Coordinates of C-alpha atoms in Angstrom, one line a residue:
Chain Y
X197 CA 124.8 119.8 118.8
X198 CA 121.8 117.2 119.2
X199 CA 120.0 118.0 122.7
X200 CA 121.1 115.0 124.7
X201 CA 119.5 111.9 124.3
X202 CA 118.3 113.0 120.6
X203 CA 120.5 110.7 118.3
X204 CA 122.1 112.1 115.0
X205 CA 121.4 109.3 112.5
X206 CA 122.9 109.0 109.4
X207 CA 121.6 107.3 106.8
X208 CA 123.4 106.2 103.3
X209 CA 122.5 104.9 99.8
X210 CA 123.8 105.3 96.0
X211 CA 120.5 107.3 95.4
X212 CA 117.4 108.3 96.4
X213 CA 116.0 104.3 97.0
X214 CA 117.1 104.2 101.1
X215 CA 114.1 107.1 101.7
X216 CA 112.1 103.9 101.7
X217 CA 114.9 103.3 105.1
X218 CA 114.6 106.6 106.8
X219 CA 110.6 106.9 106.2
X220 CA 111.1 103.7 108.3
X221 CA 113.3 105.1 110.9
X222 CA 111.4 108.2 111.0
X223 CA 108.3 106.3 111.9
X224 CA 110.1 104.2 114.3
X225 CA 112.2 107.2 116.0
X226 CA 111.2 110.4 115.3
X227 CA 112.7 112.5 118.0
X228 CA 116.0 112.3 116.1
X229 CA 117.8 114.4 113.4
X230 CA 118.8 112.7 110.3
X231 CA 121.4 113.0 107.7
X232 CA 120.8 111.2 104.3
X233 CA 123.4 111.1 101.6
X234 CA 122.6 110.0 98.6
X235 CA 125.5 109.6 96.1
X236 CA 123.4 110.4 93.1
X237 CA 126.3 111.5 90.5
X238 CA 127.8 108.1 90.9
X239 CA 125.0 105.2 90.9
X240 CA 124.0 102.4 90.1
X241 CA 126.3 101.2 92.2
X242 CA 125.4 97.5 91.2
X243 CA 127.4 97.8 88.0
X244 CA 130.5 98.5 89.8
X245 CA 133.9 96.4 91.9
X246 CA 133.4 96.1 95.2
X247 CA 136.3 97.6 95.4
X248 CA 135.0 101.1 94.0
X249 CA 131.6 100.6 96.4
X250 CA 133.5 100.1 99.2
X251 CA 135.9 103.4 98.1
X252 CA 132.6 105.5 97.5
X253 CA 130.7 104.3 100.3
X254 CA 134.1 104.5 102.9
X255 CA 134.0 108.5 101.3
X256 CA 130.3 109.1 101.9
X257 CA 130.2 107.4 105.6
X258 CA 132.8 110.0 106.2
X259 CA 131.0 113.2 105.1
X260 CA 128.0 111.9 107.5
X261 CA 130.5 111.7 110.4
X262 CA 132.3 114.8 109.9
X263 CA 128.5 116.5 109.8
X264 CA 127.9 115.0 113.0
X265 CA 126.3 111.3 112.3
X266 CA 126.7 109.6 115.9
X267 CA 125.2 106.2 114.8
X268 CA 125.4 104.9 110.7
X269 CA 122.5 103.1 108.6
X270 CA 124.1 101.8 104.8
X271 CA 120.4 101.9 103.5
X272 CA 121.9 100.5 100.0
X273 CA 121.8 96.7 99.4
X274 CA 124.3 96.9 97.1
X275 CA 127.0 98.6 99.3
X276 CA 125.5 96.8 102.1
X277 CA 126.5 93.3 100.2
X278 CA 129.6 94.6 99.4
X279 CA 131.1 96.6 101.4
X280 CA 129.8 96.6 105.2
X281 CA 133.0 95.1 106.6
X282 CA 135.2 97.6 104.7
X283 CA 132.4 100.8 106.1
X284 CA 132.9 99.3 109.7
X285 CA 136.2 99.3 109.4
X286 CA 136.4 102.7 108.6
X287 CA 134.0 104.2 110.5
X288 CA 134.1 105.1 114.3
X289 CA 130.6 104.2 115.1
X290 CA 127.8 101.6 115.1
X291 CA 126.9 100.8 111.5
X292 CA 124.1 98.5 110.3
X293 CA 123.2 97.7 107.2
X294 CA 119.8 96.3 105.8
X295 CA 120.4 92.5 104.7
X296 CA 120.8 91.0 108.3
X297 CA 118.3 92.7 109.6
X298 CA 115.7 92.0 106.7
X299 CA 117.3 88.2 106.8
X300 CA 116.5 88.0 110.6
X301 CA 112.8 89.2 110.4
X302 CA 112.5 86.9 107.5
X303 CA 113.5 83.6 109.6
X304 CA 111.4 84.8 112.5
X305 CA 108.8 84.8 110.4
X306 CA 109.1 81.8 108.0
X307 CA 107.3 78.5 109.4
X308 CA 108.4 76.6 106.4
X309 CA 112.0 77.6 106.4
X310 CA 111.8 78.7 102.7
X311 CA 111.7 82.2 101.5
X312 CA 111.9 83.8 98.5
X313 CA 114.2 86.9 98.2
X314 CA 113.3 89.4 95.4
X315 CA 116.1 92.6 94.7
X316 CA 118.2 93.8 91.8
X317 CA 119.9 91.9 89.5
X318 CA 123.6 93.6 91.7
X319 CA 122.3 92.2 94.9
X320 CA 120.7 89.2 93.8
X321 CA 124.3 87.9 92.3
X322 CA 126.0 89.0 95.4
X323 CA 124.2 86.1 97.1
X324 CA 124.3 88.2 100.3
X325 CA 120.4 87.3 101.3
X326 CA 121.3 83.6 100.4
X327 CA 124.2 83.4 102.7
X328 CA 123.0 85.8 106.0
X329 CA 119.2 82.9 105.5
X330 CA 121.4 80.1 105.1
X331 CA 123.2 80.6 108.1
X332 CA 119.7 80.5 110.1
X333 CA 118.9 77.4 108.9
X334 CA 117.0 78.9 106.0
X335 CA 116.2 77.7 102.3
X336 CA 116.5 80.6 100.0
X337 CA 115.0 81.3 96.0
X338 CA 116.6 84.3 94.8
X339 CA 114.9 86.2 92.3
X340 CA 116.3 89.3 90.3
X341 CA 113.2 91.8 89.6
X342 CA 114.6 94.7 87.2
X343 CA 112.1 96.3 86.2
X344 CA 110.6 97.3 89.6
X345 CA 113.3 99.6 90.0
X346 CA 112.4 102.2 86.5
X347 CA 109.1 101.1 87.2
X348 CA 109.2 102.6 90.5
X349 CA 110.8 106.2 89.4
X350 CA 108.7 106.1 86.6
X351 CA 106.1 106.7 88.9
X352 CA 104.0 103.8 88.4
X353 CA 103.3 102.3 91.5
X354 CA 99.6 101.1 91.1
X355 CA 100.2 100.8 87.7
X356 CA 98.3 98.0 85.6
X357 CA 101.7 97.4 83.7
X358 CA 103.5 97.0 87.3
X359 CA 100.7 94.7 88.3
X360 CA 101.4 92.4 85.3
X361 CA 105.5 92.5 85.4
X362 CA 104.4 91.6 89.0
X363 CA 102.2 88.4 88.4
X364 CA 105.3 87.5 86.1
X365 CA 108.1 87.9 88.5
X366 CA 106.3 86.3 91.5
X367 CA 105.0 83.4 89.2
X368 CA 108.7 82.6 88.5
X369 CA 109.7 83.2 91.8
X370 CA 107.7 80.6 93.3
X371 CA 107.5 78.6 91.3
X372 CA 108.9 74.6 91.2
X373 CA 110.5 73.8 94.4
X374 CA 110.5 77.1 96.0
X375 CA 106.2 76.7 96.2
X376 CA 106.0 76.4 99.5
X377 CA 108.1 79.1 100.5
X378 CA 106.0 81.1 103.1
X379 CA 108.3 84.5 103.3
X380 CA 108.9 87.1 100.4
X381 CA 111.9 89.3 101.2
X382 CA 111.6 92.8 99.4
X383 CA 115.2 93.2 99.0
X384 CA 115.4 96.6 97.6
X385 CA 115.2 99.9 98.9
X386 CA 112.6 100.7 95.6
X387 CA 110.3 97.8 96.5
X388 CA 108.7 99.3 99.6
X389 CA 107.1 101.6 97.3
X390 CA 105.1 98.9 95.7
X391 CA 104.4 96.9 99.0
X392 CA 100.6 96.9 98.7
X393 CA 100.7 96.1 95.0
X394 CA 103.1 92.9 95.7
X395 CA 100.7 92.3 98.4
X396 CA 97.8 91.1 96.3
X397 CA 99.3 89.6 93.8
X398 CA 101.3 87.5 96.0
X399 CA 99.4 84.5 97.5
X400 CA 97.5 85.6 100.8
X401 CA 99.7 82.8 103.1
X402 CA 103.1 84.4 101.8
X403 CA 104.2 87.0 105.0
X404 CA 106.0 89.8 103.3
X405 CA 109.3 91.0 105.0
X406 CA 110.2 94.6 104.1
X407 CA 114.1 95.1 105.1
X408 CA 113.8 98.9 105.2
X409 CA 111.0 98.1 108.2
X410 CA 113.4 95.2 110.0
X411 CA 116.8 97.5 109.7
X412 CA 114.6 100.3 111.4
X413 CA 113.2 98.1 114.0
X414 CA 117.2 97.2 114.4
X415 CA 118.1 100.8 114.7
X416 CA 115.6 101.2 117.3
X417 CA 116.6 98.2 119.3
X418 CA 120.0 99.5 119.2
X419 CA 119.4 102.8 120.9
X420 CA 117.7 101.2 123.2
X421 CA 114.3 102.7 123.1
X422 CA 111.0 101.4 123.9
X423 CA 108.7 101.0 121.2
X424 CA 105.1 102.4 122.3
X425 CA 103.7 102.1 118.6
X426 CA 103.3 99.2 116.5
X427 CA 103.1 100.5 112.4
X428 CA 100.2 99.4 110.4
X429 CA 101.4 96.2 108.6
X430 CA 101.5 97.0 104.8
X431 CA 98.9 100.7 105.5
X432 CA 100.6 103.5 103.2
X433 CA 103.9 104.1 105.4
X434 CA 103.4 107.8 104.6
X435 CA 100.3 109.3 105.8
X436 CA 101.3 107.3 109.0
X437 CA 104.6 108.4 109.4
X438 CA 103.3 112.0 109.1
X439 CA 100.5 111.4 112.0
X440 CA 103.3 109.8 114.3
X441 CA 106.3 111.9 113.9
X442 CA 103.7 115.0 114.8
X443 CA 102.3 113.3 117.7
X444 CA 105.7 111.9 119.2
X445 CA 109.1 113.6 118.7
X446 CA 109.9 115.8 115.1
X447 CA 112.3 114.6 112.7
X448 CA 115.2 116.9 112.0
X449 CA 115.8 116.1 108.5
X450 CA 118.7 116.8 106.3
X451 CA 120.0 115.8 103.3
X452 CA 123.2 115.5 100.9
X453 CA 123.2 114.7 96.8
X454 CA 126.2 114.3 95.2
X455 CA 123.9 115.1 91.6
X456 CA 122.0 117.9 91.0
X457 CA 120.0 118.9 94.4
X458 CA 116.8 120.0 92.8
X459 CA 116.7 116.7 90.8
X460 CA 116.9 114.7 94.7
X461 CA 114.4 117.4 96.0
X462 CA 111.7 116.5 93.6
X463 CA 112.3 112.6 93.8
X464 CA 112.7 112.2 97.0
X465 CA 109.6 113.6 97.8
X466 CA 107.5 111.1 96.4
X467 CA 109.6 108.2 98.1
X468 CA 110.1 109.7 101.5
X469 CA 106.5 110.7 101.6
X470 CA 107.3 113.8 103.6
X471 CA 108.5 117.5 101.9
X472 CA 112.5 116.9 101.1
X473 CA 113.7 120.4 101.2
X474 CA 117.0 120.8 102.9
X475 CA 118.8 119.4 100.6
X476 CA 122.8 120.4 99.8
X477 CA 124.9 119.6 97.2
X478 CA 128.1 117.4 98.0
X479 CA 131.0 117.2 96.0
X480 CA 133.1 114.3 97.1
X481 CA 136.7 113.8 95.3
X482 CA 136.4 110.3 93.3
Chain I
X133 CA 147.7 96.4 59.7
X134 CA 144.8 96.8 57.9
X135 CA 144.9 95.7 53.7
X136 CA 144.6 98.7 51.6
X137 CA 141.3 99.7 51.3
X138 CA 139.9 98.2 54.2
X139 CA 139.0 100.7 56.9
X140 CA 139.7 99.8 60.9
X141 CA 136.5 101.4 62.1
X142 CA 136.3 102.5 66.0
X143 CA 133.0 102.5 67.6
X144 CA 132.3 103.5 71.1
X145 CA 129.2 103.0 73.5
X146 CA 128.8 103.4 77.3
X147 CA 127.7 100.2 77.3
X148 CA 126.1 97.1 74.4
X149 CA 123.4 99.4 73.2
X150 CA 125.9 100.8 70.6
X151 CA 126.0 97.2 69.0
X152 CA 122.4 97.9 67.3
X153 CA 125.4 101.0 65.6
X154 CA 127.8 98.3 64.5
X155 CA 125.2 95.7 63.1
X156 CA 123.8 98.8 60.9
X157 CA 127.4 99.4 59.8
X158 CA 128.2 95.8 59.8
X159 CA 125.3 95.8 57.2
X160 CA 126.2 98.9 55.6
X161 CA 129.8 98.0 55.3
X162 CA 131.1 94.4 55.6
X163 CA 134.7 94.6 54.3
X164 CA 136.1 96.5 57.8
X165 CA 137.7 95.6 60.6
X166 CA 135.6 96.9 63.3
X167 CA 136.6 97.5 67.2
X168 CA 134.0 98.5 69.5
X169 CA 134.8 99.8 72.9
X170 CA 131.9 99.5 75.6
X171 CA 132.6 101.6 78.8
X172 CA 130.1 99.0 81.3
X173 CA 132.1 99.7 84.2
X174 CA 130.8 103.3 84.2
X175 CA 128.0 103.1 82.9
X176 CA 124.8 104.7 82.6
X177 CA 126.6 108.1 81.6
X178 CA 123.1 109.7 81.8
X179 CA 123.3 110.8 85.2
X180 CA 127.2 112.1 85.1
X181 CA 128.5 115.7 84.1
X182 CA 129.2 116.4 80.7
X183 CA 132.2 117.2 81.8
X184 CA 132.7 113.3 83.4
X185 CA 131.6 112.1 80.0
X186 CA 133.7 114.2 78.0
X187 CA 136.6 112.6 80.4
X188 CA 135.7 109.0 79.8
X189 CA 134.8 109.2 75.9
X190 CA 138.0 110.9 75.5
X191 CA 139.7 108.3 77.3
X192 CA 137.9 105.8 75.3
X193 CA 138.6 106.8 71.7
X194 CA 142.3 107.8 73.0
X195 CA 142.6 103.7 73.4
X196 CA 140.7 102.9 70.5
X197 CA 143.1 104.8 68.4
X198 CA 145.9 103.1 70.0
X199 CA 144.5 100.3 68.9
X200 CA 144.5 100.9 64.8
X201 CA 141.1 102.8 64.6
X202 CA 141.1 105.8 62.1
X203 CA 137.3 106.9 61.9
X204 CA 135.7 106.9 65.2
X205 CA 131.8 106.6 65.8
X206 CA 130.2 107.8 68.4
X207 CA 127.5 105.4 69.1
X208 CA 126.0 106.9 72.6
X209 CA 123.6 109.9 72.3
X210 CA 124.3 111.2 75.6
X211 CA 128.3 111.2 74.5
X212 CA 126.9 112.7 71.3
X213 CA 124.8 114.9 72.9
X214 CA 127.6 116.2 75.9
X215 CA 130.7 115.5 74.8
X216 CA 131.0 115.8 70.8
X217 CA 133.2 118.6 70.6
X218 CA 135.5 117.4 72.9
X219 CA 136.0 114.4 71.6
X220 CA 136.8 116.1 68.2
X221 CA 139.4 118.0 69.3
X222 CA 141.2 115.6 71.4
X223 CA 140.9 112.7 68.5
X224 CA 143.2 113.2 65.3
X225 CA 140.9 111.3 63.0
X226 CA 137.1 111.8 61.6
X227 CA 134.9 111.4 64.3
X228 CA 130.8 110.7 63.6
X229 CA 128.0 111.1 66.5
X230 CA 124.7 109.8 66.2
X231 CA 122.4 112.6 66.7
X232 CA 123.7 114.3 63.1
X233 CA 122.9 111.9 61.2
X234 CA 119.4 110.9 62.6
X235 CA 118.5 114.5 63.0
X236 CA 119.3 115.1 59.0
X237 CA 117.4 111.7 58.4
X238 CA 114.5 112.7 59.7
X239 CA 113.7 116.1 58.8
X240 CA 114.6 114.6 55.0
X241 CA 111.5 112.1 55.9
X242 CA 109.4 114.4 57.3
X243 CA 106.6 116.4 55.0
X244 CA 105.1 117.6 58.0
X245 CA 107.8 119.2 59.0
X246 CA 107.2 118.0 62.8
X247 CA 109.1 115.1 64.3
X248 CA 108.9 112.9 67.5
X249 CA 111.8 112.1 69.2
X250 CA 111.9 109.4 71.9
X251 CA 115.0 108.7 73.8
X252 CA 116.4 108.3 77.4
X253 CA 115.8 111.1 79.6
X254 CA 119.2 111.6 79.7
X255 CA 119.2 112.3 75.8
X256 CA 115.8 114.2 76.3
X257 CA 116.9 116.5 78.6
X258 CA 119.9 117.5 76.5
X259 CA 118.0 118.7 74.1
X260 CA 120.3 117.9 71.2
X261 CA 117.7 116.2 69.1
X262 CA 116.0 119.3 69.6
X263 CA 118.6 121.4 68.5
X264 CA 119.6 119.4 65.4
X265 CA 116.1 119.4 64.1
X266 CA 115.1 123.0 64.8
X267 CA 117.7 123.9 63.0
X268 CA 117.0 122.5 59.7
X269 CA 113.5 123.8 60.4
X270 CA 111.7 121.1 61.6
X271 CA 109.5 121.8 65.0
X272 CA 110.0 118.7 67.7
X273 CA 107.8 117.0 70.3
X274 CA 110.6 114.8 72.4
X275 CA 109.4 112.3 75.0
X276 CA 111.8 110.0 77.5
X277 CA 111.0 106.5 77.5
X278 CA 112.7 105.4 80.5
X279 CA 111.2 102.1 80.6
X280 CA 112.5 100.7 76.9
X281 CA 116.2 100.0 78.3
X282 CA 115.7 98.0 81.4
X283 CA 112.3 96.4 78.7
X284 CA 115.1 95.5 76.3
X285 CA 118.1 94.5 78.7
X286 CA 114.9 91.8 80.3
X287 CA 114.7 90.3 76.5
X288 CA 111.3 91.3 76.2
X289 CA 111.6 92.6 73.2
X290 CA 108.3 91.2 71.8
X291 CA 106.0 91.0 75.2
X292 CA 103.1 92.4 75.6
X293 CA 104.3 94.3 78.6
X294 CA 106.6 96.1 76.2
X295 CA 104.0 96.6 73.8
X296 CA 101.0 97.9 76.4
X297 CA 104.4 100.2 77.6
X298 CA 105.1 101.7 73.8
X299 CA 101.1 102.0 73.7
X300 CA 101.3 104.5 76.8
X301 CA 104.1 105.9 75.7
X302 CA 103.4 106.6 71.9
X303 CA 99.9 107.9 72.7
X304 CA 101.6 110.7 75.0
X305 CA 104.2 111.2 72.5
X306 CA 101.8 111.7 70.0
X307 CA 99.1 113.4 71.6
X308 CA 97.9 117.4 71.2
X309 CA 100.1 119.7 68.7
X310 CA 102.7 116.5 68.1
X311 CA 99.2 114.3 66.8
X312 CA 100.3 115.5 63.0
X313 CA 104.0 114.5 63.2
X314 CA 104.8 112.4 60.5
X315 CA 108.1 110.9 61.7
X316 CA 109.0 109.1 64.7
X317 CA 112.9 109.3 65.6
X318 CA 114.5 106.3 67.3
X319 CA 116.9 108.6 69.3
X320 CA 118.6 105.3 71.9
X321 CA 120.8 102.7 70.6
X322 CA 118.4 99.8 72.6
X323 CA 115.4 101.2 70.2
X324 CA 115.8 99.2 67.4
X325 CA 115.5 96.0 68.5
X326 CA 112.0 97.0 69.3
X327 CA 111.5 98.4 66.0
X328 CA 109.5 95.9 65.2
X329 CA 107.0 96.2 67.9
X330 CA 107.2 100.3 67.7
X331 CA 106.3 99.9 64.1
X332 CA 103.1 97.8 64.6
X333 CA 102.0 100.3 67.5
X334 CA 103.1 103.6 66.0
X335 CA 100.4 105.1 63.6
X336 CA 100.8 103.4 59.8
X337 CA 101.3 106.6 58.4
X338 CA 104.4 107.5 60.6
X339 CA 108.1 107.0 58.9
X340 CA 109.9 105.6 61.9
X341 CA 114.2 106.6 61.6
X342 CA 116.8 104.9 63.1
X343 CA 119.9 107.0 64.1
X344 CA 121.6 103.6 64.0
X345 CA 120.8 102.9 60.5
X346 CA 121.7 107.0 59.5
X347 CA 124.7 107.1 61.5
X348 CA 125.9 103.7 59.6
X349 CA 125.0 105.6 55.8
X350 CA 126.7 108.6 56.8
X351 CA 130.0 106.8 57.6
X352 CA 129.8 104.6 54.4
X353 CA 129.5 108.1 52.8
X354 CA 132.3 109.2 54.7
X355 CA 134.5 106.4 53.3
X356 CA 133.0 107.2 49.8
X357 CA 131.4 104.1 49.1
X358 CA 128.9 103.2 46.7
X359 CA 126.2 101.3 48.6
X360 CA 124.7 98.5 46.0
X361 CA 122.4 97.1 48.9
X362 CA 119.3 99.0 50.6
X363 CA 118.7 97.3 53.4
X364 CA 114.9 96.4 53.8
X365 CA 112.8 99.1 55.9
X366 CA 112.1 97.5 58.9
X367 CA 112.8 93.9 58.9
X368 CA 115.5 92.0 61.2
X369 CA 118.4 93.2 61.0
X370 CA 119.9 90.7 62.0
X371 CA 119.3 87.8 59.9
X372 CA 119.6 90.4 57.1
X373 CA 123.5 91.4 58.2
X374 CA 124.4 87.9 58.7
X375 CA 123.5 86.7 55.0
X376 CA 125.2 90.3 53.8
X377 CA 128.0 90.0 54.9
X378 CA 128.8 86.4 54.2
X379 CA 127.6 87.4 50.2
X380 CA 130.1 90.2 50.7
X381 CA 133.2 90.8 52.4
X382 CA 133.6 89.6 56.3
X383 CA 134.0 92.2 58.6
X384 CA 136.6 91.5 62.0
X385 CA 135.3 92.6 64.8
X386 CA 137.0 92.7 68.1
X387 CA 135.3 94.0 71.4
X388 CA 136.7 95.9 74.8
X389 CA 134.5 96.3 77.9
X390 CA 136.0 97.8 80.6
X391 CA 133.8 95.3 83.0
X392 CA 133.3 91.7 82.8
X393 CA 134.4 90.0 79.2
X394 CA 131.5 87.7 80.1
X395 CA 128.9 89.5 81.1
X396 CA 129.5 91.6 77.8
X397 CA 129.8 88.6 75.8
X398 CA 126.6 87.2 76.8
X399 CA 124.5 90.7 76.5
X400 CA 126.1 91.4 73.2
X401 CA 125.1 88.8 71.5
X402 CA 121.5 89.7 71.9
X403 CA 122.1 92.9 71.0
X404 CA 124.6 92.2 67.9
X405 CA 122.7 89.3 66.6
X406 CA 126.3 87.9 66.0
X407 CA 128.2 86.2 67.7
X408 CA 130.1 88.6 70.4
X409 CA 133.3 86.3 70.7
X410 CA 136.7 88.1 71.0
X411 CA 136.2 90.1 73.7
X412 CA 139.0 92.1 76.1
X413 CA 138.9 93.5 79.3
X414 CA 140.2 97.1 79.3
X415 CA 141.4 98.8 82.1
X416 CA 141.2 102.7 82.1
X417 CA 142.4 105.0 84.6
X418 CA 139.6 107.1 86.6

């Protein structure tokens, strides 16, 4: 049992992507213990029905529950966009996921009222980002950026290929009428990985929104807490989240693959930025 | 029913890649009646069990035969390379993979007798290339390119993105006790529409093999025809199977995805160079 007043978090996505979430959280509340499940056997989940998201992502809130999750974070845009009605449903507690969140920061931040959302091709189709901005009075360009994502696992983060997919994407993304959007919406759990690269190619005036950082700001806010420390802007969310965690509180840290464990163990490390090692194999019934 | 003579050929993918196997056989073989079965609902199978795929190629073939097919091909390397066996025994007809023939290919190409495969990392980490070459005595450097797929599903098929990619990736391949392979093994079914570009990067002296085009000669040896056409080395083959098979017989092709008809339709046609027209949406069970 958590000691009281020490929250058991759980945090879900289709793969190893929502570590760029609970790096986040961790930062923002690390006197907590975490449970991450990452359905690894059974993503992409962009490919798939809603239906089947909802199924898989119904089953995998579950398992975090019945290990003790008091509080839920769907750190998966895709499942997020279709399927966070279904998951709150079913599920007994708070649940946030990271689109309203990331859409909220973005319109606090936008002076213009224009912003540019960039995510997979699944969650740019969903139209999720479109719809949560346009309800706040927002104009919205959606662009799909797909090779960020094997980009990203292929370990290329600073990358001079990256950089030049980068000047490619963004040129299309603001270009014509969306130009004097003022807001760039990484809306992807991958993209947070390539935050300072996106931040100098994109044009100095654009503010970049990360929706792992808003959704953990969210979480925060919703247990209430008082934040003392303000994180470095677009600094390597690592090395920071290292210092603070051992100056504050210490994450607990646990974590659930539904693929091969040692496969999540050697991934996840270099997205969470912190050693994943208690990681345990899940089998979940399709 | 098919005319005497004329073969109903079933080819299955996990997804369109397997349509650079049909163009090759297309090519190969115009007077057929082809149906192709591409599994995009569940795909990529490179991160399931072997036993998962096993399930769903079975399944797959099972309904191709239901619908007329009585030689099967097994256009997916990570099917090939997991689930081969299986799929013979459950299917009552001749069943070809890929790996076979572009394994046999290439050690008949290379002096050397070392060979480079490149592939997925699914298709890597199996090892079957591997297997298929040592075998016939022919030592292997194998390398994952996990940046070609998403390079090709962008269109970028001749970008110098792609091209500073295959650079990287060639010079790795080819580096140390691999820099006096002679033969460069195309071992994914997106590879050859890059062909062009791998040829201009890869050393001049390196014979580049296509498991498409192998897998396409060993099934029109299978159905003990006498080829009167080479087709040229390594130009389009696109424009090259069009004019074919309008100087020859026409084949029929007919398409199932088990996602969206459109989203297959429109994907396939880049990947065809054909027009991907009668397309059906097949449901199959978990």
């Amino acid at each position: 049992m958590a000691p009281p007043g020490r929250p058991t978090i759980g945090v879900f996505d289709s793969g190893v992507g929502g570590l760029t979430v609970l790096c986040a959280l961790v930062e923002r509340i690390p006197d907590a213990d975490y449970l991450y499940f990452g359905d690894t056997a059974r993503l992409p989940y962009g490919s798939k029905s809603a239906a089947t998201v909802a199924h898989y992502a119904v089953g995998a809130v579950r398992y975090l529950q019945d290990q003790g999750a008091e509080l839920l974070v769907i750190a998966c845009n895709t499942a997020t966009a279709l399927a966070l009605d279904e998951i709150k449903s079913a599920a007994g507690v708070e649940v946030i996921g990271v689109i309203e969140p990331g859409a909220e920061a973005a319109a606090a931040a936008s002076r213009k009222r224009k912003v540019v959302v960039i995510g997979t091709e699944a969650t740019i189709s969903s139209h999720a980002y479109r719809r949560a901005l346009e309800a706040r009075g927002v104009a919205v360009r959606e662009k799909a950026c797909p090779l960020f994502v094997p980009l990203v696992e292929e370990g290329w983060v600073e990358h001079p290929v990256t950089e030049q997919v980068a000047r490619i994407y963004l040129a299309e993304a603001f270009s014509d009428d969306a130009s004097d959007a003022d807001v760039l919406v990484l809306g992807c759990t991958h993209y947070p990985l390539i935050k300072p690269l996106l931040r100098r190619v994109a044009p100095e005036h654009i503010a970049i929104v990360d929706s792992a950082e808003s959704t953990a700001l969210d979480v925060a806010r919703q247990l209430g807490r008082q934040l003392q420390v303000e994180p470095e802007p677009s600094s390597s969310h690592k090395s920071s989240a290292h210092t603070k965690s051992e100056q504050r509180g210490v994450p607990h840290l646990k974590f659930f693959a539904t693929d091969s464990a040692e496969k999540f163990r050697k991934m996840g490390t270099r997205f969470l930025g912190l050693a994943v090692e208690d990681v345990v194999h899940a089998d979940l019934k399709e």
